[in-house]
Coordinates of C-alpha atoms in Angstrom, one line a residue:
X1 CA 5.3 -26.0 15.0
X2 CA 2.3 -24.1 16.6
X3 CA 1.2 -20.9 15.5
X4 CA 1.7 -19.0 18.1
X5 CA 5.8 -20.6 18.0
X6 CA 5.8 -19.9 14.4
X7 CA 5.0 -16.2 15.4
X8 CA 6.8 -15.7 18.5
X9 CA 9.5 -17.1 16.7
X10 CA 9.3 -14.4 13.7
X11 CA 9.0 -12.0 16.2
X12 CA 12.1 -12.5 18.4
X13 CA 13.9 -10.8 15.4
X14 CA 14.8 -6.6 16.2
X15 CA 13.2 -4.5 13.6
X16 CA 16.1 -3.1 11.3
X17 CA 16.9 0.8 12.6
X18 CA 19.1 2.0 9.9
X19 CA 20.1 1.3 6.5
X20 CA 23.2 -0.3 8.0
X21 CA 21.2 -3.0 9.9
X22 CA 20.2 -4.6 6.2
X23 CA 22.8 -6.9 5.1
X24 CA 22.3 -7.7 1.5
X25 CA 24.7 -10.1 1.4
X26 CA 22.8 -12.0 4.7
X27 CA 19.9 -12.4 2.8
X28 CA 20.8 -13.9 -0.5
X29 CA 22.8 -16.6 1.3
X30 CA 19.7 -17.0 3.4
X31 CA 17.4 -17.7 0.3
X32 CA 20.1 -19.3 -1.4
X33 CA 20.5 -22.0 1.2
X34 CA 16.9 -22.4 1.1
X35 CA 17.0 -23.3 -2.4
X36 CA 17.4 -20.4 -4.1
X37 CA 13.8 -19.4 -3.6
X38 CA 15.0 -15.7 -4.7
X39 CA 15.1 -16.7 -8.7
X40 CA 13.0 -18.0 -11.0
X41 CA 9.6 -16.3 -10.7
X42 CA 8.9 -12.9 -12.1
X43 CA 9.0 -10.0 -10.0
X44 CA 6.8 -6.7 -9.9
X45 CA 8.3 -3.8 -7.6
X46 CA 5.7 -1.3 -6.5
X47 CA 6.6 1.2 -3.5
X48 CA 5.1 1.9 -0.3
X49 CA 2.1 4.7 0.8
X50 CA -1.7 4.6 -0.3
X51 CA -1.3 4.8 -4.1
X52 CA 2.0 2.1 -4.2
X53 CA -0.6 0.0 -1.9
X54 CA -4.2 0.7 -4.3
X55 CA -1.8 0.1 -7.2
X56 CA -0.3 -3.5 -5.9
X57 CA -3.5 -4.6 -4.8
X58 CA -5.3 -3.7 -7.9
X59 CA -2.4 -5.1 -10.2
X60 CA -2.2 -8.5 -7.9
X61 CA -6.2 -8.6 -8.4
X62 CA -5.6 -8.5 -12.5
X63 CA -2.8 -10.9 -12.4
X64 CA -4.8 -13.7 -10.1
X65 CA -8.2 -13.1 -12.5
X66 CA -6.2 -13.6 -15.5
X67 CA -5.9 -17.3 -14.3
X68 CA -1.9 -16.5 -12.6
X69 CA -1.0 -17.2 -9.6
X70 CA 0.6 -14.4 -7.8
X71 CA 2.0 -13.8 -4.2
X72 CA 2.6 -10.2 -2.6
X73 CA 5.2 -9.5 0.0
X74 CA 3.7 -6.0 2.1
X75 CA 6.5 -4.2 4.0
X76 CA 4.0 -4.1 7.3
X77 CA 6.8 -5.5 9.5
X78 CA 5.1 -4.6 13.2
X79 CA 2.5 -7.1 13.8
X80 CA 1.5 -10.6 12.5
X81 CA 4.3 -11.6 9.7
X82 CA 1.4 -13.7 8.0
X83 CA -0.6 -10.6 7.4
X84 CA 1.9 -9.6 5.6
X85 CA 2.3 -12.1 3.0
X86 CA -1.0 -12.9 0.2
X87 CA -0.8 -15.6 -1.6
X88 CA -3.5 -15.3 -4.5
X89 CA -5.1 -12.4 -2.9
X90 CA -5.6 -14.2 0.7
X91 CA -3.5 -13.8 3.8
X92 CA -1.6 -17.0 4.1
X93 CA -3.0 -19.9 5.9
X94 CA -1.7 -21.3 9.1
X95 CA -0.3 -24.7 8.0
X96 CA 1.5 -23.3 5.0
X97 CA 2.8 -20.2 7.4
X98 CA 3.9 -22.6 10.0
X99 CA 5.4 -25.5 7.7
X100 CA 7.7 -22.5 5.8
X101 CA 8.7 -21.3 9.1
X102 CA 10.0 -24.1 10.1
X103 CA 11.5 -24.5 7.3
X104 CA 13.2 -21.0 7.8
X105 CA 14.4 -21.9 11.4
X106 CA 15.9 -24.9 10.6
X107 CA 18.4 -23.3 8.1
X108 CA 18.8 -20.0 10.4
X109 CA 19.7 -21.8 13.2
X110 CA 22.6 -22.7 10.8
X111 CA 24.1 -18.8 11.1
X112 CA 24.3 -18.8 15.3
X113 CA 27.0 -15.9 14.2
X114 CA 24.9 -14.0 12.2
X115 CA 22.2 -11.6 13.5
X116 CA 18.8 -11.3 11.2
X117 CA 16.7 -8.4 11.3
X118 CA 13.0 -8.7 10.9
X119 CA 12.6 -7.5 7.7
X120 CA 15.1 -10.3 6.2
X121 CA 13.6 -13.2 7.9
X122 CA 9.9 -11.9 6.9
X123 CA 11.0 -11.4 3.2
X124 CA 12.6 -14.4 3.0
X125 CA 9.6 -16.3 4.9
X126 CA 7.8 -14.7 1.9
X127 CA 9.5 -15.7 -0.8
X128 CA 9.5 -19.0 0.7
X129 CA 5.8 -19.2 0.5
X130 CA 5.6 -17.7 -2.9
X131 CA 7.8 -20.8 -3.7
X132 CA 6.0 -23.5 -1.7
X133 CA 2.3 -22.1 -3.7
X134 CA 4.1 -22.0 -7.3
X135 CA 3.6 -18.2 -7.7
X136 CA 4.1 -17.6 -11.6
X137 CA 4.5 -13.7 -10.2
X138 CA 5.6 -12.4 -6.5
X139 CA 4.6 -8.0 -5.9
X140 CA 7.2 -6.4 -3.6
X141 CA 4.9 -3.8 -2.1
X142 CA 7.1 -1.1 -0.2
X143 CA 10.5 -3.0 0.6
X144 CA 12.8 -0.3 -0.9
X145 CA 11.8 2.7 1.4
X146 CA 14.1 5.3 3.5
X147 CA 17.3 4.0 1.9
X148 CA 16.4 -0.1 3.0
X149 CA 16.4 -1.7 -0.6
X150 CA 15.3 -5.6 0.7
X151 CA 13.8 -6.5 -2.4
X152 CA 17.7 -5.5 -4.5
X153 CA 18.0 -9.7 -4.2
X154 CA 15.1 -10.1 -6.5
X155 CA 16.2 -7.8 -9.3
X156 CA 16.1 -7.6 -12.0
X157 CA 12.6 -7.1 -12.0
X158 CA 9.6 -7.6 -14.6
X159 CA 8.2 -4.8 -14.3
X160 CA 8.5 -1.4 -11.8
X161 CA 5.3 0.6 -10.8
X162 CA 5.6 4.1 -9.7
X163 CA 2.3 5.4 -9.4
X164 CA 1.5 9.5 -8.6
X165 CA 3.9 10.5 -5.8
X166 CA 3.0 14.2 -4.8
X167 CA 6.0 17.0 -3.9
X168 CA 6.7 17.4 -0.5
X169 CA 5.9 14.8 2.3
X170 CA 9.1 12.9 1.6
X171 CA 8.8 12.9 -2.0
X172 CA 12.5 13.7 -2.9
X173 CA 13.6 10.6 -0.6
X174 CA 11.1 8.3 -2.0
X175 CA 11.7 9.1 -5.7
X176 CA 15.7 8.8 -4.9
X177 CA 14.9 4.9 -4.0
X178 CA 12.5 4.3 -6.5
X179 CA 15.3 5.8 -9.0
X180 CA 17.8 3.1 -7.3
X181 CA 15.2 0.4 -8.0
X182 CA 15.5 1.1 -11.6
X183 CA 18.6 1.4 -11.9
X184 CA 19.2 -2.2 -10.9
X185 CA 17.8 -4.0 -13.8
X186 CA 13.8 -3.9 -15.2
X187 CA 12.3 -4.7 -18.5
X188 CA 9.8 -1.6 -18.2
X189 CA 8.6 1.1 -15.9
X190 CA 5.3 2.0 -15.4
X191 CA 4.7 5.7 -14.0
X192 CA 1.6 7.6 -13.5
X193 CA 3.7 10.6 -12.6
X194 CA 4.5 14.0 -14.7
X195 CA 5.2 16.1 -11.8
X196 CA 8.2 18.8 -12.6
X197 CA 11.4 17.3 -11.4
X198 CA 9.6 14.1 -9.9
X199 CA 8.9 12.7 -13.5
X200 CA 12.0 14.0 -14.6
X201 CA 14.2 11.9 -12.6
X202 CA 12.4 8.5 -12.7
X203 CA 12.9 9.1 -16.8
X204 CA 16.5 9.9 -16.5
X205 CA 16.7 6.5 -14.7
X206 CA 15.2 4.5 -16.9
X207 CA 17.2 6.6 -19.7
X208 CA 20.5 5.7 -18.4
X209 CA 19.3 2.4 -17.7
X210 CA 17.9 1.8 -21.3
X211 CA 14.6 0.8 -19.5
X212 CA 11.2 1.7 -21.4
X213 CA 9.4 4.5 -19.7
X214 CA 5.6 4.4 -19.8
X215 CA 3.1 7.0 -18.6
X216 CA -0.7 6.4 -19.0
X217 CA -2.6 9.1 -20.9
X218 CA -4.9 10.2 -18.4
X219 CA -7.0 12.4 -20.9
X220 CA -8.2 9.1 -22.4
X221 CA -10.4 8.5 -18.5
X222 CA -14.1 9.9 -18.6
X223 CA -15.9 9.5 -15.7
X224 CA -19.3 7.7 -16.4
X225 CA -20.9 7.3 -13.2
X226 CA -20.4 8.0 -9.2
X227 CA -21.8 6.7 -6.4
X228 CA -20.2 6.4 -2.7
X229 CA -19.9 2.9 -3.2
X230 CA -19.0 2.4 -7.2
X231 CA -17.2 4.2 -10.0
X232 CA -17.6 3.2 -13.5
X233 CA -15.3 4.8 -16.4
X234 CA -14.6 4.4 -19.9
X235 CA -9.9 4.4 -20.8
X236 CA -8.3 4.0 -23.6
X237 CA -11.4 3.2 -26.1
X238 CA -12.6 0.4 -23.6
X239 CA -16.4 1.0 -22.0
X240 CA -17.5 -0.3 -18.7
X241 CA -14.9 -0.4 -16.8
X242 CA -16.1 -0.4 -12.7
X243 CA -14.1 0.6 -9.2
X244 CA -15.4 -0.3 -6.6
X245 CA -14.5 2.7 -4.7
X246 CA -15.0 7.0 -5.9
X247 CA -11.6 7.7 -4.7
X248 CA -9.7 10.4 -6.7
X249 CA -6.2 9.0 -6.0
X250 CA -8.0 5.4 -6.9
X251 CA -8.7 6.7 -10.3
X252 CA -4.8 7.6 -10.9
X253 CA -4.1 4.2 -9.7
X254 CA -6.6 2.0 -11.6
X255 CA -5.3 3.6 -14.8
X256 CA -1.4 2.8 -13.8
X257 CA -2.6 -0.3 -12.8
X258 CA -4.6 -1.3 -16.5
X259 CA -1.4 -0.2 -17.7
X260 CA 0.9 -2.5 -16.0
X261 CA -1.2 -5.0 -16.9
X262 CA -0.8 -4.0 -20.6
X263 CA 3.1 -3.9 -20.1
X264 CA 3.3 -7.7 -18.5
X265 CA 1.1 -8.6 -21.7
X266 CA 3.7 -6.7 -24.4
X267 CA 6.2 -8.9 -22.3
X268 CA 4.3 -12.2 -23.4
X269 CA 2.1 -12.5 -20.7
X270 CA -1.5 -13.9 -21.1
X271 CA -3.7 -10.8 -19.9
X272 CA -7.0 -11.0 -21.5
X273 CA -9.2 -8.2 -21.3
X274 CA -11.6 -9.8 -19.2
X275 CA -9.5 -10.7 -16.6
X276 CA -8.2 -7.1 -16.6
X277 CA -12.3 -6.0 -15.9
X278 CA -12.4 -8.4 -13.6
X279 CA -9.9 -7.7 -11.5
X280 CA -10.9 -4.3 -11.3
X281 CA -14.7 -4.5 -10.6
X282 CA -13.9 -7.3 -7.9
X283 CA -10.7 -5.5 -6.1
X284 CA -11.8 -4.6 -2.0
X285 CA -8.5 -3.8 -0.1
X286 CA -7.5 -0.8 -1.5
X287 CA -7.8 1.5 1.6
X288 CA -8.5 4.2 -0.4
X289 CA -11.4 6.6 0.6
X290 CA -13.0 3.3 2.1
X291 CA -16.6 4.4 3.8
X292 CA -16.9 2.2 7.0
X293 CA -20.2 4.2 8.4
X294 CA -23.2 5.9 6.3
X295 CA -24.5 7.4 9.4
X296 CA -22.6 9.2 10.2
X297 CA -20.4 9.2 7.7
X298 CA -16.9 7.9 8.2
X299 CA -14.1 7.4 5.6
X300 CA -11.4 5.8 6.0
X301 CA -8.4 7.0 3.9
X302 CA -4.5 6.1 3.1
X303 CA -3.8 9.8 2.6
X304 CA -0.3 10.5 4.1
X305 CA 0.0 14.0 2.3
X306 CA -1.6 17.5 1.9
X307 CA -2.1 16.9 -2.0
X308 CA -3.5 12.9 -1.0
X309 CA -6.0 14.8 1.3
X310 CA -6.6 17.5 -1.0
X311 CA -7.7 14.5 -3.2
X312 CA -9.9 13.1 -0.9
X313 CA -11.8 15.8 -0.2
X314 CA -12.4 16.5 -4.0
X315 CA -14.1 13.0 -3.6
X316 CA -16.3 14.0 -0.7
X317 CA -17.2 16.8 -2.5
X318 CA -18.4 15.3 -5.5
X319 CA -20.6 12.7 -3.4
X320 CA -22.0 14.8 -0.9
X321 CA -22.0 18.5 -2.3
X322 CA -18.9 21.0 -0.4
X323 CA -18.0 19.6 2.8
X324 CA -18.1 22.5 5.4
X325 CA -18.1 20.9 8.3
X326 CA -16.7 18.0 9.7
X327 CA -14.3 16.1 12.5
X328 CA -11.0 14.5 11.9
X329 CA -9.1 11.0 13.2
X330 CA -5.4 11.5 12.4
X331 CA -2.8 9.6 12.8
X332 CA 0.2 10.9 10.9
X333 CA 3.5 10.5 10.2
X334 CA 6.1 11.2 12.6
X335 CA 8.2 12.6 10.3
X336 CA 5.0 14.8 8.8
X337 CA 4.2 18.4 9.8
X338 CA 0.8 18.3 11.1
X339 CA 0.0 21.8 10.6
X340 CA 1.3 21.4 6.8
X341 CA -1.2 18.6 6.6
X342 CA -4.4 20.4 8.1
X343 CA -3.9 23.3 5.8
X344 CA -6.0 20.7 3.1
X345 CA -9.1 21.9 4.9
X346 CA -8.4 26.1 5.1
X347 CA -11.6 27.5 4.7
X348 CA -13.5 24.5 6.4
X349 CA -14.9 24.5 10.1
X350 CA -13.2 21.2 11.7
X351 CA -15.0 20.5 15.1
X352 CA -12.9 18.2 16.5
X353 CA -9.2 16.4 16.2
X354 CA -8.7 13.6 17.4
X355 CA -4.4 12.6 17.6
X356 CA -3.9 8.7 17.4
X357 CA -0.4 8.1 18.5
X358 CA 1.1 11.0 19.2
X359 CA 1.5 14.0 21.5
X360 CA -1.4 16.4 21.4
X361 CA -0.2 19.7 19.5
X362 CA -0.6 23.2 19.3
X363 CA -1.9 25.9 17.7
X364 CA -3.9 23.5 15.6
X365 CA -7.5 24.9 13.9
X366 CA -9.6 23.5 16.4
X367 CA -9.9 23.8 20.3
X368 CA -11.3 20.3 20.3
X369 CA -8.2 18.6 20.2
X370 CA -8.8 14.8 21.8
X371 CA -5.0 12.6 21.9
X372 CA -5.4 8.7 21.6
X373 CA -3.0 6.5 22.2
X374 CA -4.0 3.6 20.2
X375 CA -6.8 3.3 17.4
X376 CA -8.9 1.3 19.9
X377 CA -9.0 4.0 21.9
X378 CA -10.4 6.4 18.5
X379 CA -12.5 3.8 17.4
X380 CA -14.3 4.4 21.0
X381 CA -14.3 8.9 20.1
X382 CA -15.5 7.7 17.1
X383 CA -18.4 6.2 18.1
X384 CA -19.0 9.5 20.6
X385 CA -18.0 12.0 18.0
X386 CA -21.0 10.1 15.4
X387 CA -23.6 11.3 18.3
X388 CA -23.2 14.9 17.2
X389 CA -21.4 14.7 13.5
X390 CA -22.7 13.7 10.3
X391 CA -19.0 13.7 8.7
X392 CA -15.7 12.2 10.1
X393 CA -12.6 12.0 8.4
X394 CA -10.0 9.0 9.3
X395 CA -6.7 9.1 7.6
X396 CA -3.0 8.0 8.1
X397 CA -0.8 5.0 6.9
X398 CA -2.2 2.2 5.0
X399 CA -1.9 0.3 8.2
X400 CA -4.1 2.9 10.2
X401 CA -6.8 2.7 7.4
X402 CA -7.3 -0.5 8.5
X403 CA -6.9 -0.7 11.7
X404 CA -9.6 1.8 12.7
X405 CA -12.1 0.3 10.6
X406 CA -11.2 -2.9 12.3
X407 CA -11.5 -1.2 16.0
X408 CA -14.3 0.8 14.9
X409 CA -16.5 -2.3 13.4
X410 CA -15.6 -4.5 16.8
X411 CA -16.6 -1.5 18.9
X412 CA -20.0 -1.5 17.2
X413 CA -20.5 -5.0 17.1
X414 CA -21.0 -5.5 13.5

């Protein structure tokens, strides 16, 4: 099969609407039949948004430079299914891609009766590849979101990541689903959360679940260094430590994300230290406060929530002295209230919005409102708004992140 039949053929699947569309039931007979590709490899859970993201990507990077092999399964479902599926940190390559979905088809076209959604046939192409490359350890990134559990076939899990989810934005829904994740079966629970009634559901989970609760002592971080492009830190009576990014929300993560690493390793896994230092200093993709231009300035930022982009600024701050003055690229949730959002910059001039994907609002703090329908089309107001501004903020899904340094980079020709 050619690629572009292996992906037209992925993508002639509908998108699941509602809850109701996931058939649980569908898709373990699916992996079942394609040799029970759902069992027999440990599995991490870690949810969606820019910490679950920073936190997979870092805990993937530890795993695969402590000599594992490791796959991750991302919950990006709209474009190219074989972005969404690392094996050992690298988006799958084209002959393993196509071989597994062939493999796929030819045991679908089994079900004429039954109707797949997208989100099955990519998580089961997924775990198929994960199979096919020997994955010692497969990361669910974000497959049990807005009452969808996918990834409830591949409990019970190794281990559960819940890195810092702020109040508000969705927080109550998300730490509902996470709660359901535990609840199905987990050796331990990593949480970098102690938020009021947030932390206090996620530990009556794992209470009634007799699941070991863990929360990383964040007094034990000091801060050792800071540069736009580097971080270096000392935790838990270990020197040296360095991020490759100055991102407050990244320095939550990385700590959650050491500590996962410690829990595989009380659960018998080889995680020597260095491979822990490794992974960290080498990790890229988190999409975190990621600065795609140094004149002007333009960060890039995962921050889907007031408190994320309170965060963000904190890190601006602390580069560049207060931020005053500065434009924004948003493209925000639909379900988010954009005015809620913008209040993270009272007391700030913003000189321009620009709106990616949305309907241009009102009685926003800025006359220069600018609405884009795609991020090609911001990547070209970037480049226009860096004429006159020295500071431009881009922020929105994990997906966005990436796209509009993607659009903005072929708009330059770098």
């Amino acid at each position: 099969m050619k690629y572009s039949n292996s992906l037209k053929y992925m993508n002639s699947f509908s998108p699941a609407k509602t809850p109701t569309d996931i058939s649980q039931k569908r898709i373990a007979d699916l992996c079942k039949r394609l040799g029970r590709i759902n069992v027999g490899t440990r599995y991490i859970c870690v949810p969606d948004g820019g910490a679950g993201h920073a936190c997979a990507v870092l805990l993937e990077n530890i795993i695969k430079s402590s000599e594992h092999s490791v796959g991750r399964i991302m919950s990006c479902f709209d474009f190219d299914s074989r972005s969404s599926i690392l094996l050992n940190g690298e988006i799958a390559g084209i002959e393993t891609y196509n071989k597994s979905v062939t493999a796929l088809k030819s045991v679908a076209k089994n079900d004429p009766d039954d109707m797949y959604t997208r989100e099955e046939m990519v998580l089961a192409l997924g775990l198929l590849m994960c199979k096919l490359e020997a994955c010692e350890y497969v990361i669910l990134e974000g497959l049990s979101k807005d009452g969808m559990a996918l990834d409830a076939i591949c409990a019970p899990y190794d281990l559960i990541v819940v890195p810092t989810v702020y109040e508000g934005g969705g927080a109550a829904e998300k730490i509902k689903t996470m709660c359901d994740v535990i609840r199905r079966g987990t050796r331990e629970v990593v949480s970098g959360n102690q938020r009021s009634d947030v932390y206090n559901k996620i530990s009556q989970a794992c209470a009634i679940s007799g699941v070991r609760l863990y929360i990383p002592v964040k007094a034990q971080f000091e801060l050792t260094d800071i540069s736009p492009r580097k971080l270096t830190f000392n935790y838990g009576g270990k020197e040296g430590y360095t991020l490759r990014s100055p991102s407050y929300i990244l320095r939550d993560c990385v700590i959650t994300a050491v500590e996962s690493a410690l829990a595989l390793r009380r659960g018998g896994v080889k995680m020597p230290w260095s491979g822990i230092f490794e992974g960290i200093s080498s990790v890229a993709d988190s999409r975190c406060f990621e600065i795609i231009s140094a004149s002007p300035i333009i960060v890039a930022d995962s921050a889907r929530v007031r408190e994320e982009l309170i965060q963000m600024l904190k890190t601006a701050d602390e580069i560049w002295g207060e931020c005053e003055s500065f434009s924004l690229v948003v493209s925000p949730d639909p379900k988010a209230n954009l005015k809620n959002l913008l209040s993270a910059f009272s007391g700030r001039k913003l000189n321009n919005i620009v709106l990616v994907g949305g309907e241009t609002q009102e009685d926003l703090p800025t006359e220069n409102v600018i609405g884009c329908k795609t991020s090609k089309e911001a990547a070209k107001e970037l480049v226009e708004l860096g004429k006159n501004e020295k500071l431009i903020f881009c922020f929105g899904s994990v997906e966005f992140a990436a796209e509009i340094k993607t659009e903005f980079i072929k708009t330059m020709n770098i």
